[in-house]
XYZ file of C-alpha atoms in Angstrom:
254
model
C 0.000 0.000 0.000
C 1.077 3.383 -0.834
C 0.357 6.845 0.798
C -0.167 10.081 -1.084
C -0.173 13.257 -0.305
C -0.481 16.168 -2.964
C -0.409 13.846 -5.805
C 2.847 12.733 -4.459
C 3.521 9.030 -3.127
C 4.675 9.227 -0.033
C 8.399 7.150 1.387
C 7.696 3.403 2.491
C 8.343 3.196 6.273
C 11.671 1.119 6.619
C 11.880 -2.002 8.535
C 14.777 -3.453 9.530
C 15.117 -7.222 9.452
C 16.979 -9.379 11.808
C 17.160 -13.098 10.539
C 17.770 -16.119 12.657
C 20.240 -18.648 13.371
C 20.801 -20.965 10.562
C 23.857 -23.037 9.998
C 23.327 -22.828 6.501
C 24.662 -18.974 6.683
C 27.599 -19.457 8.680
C 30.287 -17.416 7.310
C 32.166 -20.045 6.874
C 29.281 -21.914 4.378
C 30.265 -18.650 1.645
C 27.211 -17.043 2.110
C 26.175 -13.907 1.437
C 22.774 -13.204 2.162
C 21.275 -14.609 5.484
C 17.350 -13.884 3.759
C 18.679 -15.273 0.412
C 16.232 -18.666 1.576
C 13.312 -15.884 2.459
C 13.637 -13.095 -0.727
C 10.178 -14.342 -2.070
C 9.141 -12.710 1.647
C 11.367 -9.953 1.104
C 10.348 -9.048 -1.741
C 6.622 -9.455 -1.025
C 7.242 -7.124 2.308
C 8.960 -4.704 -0.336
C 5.718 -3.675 -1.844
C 5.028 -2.078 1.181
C 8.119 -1.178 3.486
C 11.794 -0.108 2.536
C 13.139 -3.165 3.460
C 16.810 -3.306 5.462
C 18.260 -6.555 6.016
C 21.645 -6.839 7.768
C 23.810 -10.066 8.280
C 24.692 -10.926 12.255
C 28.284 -11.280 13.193
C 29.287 -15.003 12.301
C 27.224 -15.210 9.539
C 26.677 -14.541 5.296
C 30.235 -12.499 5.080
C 30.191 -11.202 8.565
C 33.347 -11.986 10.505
C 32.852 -14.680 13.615
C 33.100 -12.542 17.044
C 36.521 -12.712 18.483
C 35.418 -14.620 21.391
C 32.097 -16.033 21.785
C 29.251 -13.870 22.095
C 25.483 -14.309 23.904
C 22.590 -12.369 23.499
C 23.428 -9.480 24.583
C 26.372 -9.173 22.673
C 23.734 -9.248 19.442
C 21.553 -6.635 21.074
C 24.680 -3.984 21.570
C 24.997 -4.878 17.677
C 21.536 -4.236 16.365
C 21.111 -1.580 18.822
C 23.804 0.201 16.878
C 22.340 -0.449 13.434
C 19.196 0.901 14.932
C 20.476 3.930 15.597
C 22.298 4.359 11.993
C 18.936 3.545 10.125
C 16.070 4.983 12.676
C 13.533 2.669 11.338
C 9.450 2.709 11.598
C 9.479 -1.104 12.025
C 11.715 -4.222 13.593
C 10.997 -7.855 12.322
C 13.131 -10.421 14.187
C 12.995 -14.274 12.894
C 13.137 -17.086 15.298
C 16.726 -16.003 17.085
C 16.130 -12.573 15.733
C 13.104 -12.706 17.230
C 14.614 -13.162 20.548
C 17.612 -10.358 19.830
C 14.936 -7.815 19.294
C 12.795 -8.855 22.134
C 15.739 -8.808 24.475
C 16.665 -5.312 22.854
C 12.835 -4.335 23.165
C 12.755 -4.984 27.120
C 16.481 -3.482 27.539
C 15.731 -0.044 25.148
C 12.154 0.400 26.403
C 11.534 2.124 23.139
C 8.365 2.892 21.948
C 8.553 4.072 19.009
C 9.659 1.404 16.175
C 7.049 -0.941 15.705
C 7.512 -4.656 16.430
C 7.212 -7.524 14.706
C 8.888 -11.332 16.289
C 8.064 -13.895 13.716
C 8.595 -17.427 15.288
C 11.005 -15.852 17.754
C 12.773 -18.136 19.570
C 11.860 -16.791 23.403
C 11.723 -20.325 24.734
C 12.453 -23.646 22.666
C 10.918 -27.324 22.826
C 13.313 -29.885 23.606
C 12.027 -33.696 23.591
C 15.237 -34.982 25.193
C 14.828 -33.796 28.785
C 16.148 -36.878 30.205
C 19.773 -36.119 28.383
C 19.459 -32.094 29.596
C 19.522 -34.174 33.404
C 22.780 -36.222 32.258
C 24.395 -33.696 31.086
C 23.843 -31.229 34.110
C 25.095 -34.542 36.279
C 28.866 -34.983 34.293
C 29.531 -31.642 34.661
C 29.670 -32.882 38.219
C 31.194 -35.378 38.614
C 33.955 -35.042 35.290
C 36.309 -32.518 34.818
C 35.543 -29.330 32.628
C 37.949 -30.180 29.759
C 36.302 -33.641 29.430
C 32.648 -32.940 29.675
C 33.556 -30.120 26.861
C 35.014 -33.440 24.408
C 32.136 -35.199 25.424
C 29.723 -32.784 24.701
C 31.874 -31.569 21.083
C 32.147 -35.773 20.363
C 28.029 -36.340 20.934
C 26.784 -33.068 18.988
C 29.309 -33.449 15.862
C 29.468 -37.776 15.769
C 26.132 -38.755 17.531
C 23.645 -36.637 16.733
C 25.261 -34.722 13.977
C 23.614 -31.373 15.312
C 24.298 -29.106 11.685
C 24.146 -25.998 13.796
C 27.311 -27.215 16.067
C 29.303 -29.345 13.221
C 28.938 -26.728 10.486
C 30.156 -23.856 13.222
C 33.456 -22.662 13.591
C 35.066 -23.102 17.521
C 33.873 -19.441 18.564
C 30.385 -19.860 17.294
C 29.748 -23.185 18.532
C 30.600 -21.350 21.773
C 28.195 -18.813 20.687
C 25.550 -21.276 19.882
C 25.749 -22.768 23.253
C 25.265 -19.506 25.034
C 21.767 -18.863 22.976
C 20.238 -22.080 22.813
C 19.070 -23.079 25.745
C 17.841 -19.079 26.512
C 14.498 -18.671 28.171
C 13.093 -15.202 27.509
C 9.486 -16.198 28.935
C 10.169 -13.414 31.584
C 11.458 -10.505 29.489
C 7.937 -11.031 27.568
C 5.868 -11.188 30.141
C 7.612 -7.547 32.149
C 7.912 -6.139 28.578
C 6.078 -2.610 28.622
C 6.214 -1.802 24.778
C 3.517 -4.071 23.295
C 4.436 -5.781 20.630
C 3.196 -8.203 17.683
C 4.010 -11.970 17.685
C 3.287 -14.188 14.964
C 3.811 -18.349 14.608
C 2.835 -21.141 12.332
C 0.278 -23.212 14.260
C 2.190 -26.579 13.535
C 5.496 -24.720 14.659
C 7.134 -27.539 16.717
C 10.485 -25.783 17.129
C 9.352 -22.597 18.976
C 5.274 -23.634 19.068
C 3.222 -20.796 20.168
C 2.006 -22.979 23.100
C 4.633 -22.240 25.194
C 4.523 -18.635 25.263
C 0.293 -18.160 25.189
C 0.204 -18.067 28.878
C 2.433 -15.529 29.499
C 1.154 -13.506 26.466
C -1.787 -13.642 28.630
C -0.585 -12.338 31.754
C 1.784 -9.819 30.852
C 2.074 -5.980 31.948
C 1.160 -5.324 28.685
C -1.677 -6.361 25.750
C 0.374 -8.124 22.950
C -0.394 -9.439 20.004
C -0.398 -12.924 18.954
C -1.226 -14.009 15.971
C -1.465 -18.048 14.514
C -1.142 -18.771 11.093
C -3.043 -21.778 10.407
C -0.963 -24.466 9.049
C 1.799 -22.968 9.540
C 5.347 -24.432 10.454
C 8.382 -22.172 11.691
C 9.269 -21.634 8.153
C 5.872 -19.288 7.665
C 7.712 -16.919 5.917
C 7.945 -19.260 3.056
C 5.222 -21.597 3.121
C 2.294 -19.092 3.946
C 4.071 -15.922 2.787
C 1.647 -13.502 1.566
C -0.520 -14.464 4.759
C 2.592 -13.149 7.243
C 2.968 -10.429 5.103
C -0.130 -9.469 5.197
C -0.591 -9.468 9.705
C 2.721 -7.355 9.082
C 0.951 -4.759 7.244
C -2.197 -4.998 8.632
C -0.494 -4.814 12.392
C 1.625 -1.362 11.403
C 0.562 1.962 12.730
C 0.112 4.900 11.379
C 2.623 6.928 13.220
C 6.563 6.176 14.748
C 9.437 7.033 12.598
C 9.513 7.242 8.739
């Protein structure tokens, strides 16, 4: 949709994107583009936004951190690109999702308007038994050991693409972000904000974060895309585009 105003059309707003954590787009893969996967979305939210896209640290050309970063590491990062583009609107995919929430509860700002699509604020594991065992060698065996262990069972085992595909640092990095639980900084987040998952999303279902969508300080947004996996933006793109544009206000920054 365009807006006109003395027979002029008016600028897009600009949204900045944030994508998630994919091993595919490790720098180290030869990537360039970490939305390359998503540009039919792009280019579908480009009818109606200026759309910037950025690649994280560690991935699509980006050099790896020089030690291992966590979360808020990424938030000083996008604050900073935040602040060199001024945006109207923030999308953050799956671990996007949760840099921009995290940035949303630490910036308080109310202005930019928010979009998490499958953000990863709290994820479903089915192996909760092996979380237990884990938690129990770090006991009992020494720190240099359980780290083999843990480097021999994710790369040989269970062949974890995320961890084997990584580079030392961002395995490190990967470790410090995927087990995050940001269930809290939802709930206490003032700003409201607009969530949106793919009903059959068994990654990062929406299940886990209804109640506390619920009883938080603030009304969010939640929106289910019926049908829907965590990959929404492809399989049911013109429908997320669509809540995007529908869910944008009028005012904030242009």
């Amino acid at each position: 949709r365009r807006f006109f105003r003395k027979g002029k059309a008016m600028p897009k707003p600009k949204i900045l994107l944030i994508h998630g954590w994919d091993y595919a787009n490790y720098t180290s893969s030869g990537c360039a583009d970490a939305w390359s996967r998503r540009s039919k979305f792009v280019s579908e939210l480009s009818q109606h936004f200026e759309v910037v896209k950025i690649n994280l640290p560690g991935f699509c050309g980006q050099a790896d951190p020089q030690v291992a970063w966590t979360l808020i590491d990424y938030v000083d990062y996008v604050d900073k690109v935040i602040e060199k583009e001024m945006p109207a609107a923030i999308l953050g995919y799956s671990f996007g999702g949760a840099i921009v929430l995290r940035w949303k509860k630490w910036s308080g700002n109310t202005d930019i308007e928010t979009f998490l699509v499958s953000p990863a604020i709290v994820r479903r594991y089915e192996k909760a038994n092996l979380s237990i065992l884990q938690k129990f060698l770090k006991v009992i065996l020494p720190k240099k050991l359980v780290s083999l262990l843990r480097d021999f069972y994710l790369t040989k085992m269970v062949k974890n693409p995320y961890y084997s595909e990584a580079t030392e640092v961002m395995r490190e990095t990967y470790r410090n972000i995927v087990a995050l639980d940001l269930r809290e900084d939802l709930r206490d987040l003032r700003p409201p904000i607009t969530l949106i998952y793919g009903e059959r999303d068994t990654a990062t279902p929406s299940a886990l974060i209804r109640g506390i969508v619920g009883h938080a300080m603030t009304k969010h947004k939640l929106e289910v895309i019926a049908g829907g996996g965590h990959d929404i933006a492809n399989s049911h793109t013109k429908e997320l585009v669509d809540r995007i544009v529908s869910g944008k206000k009028n005012g904030g920054r242009k």
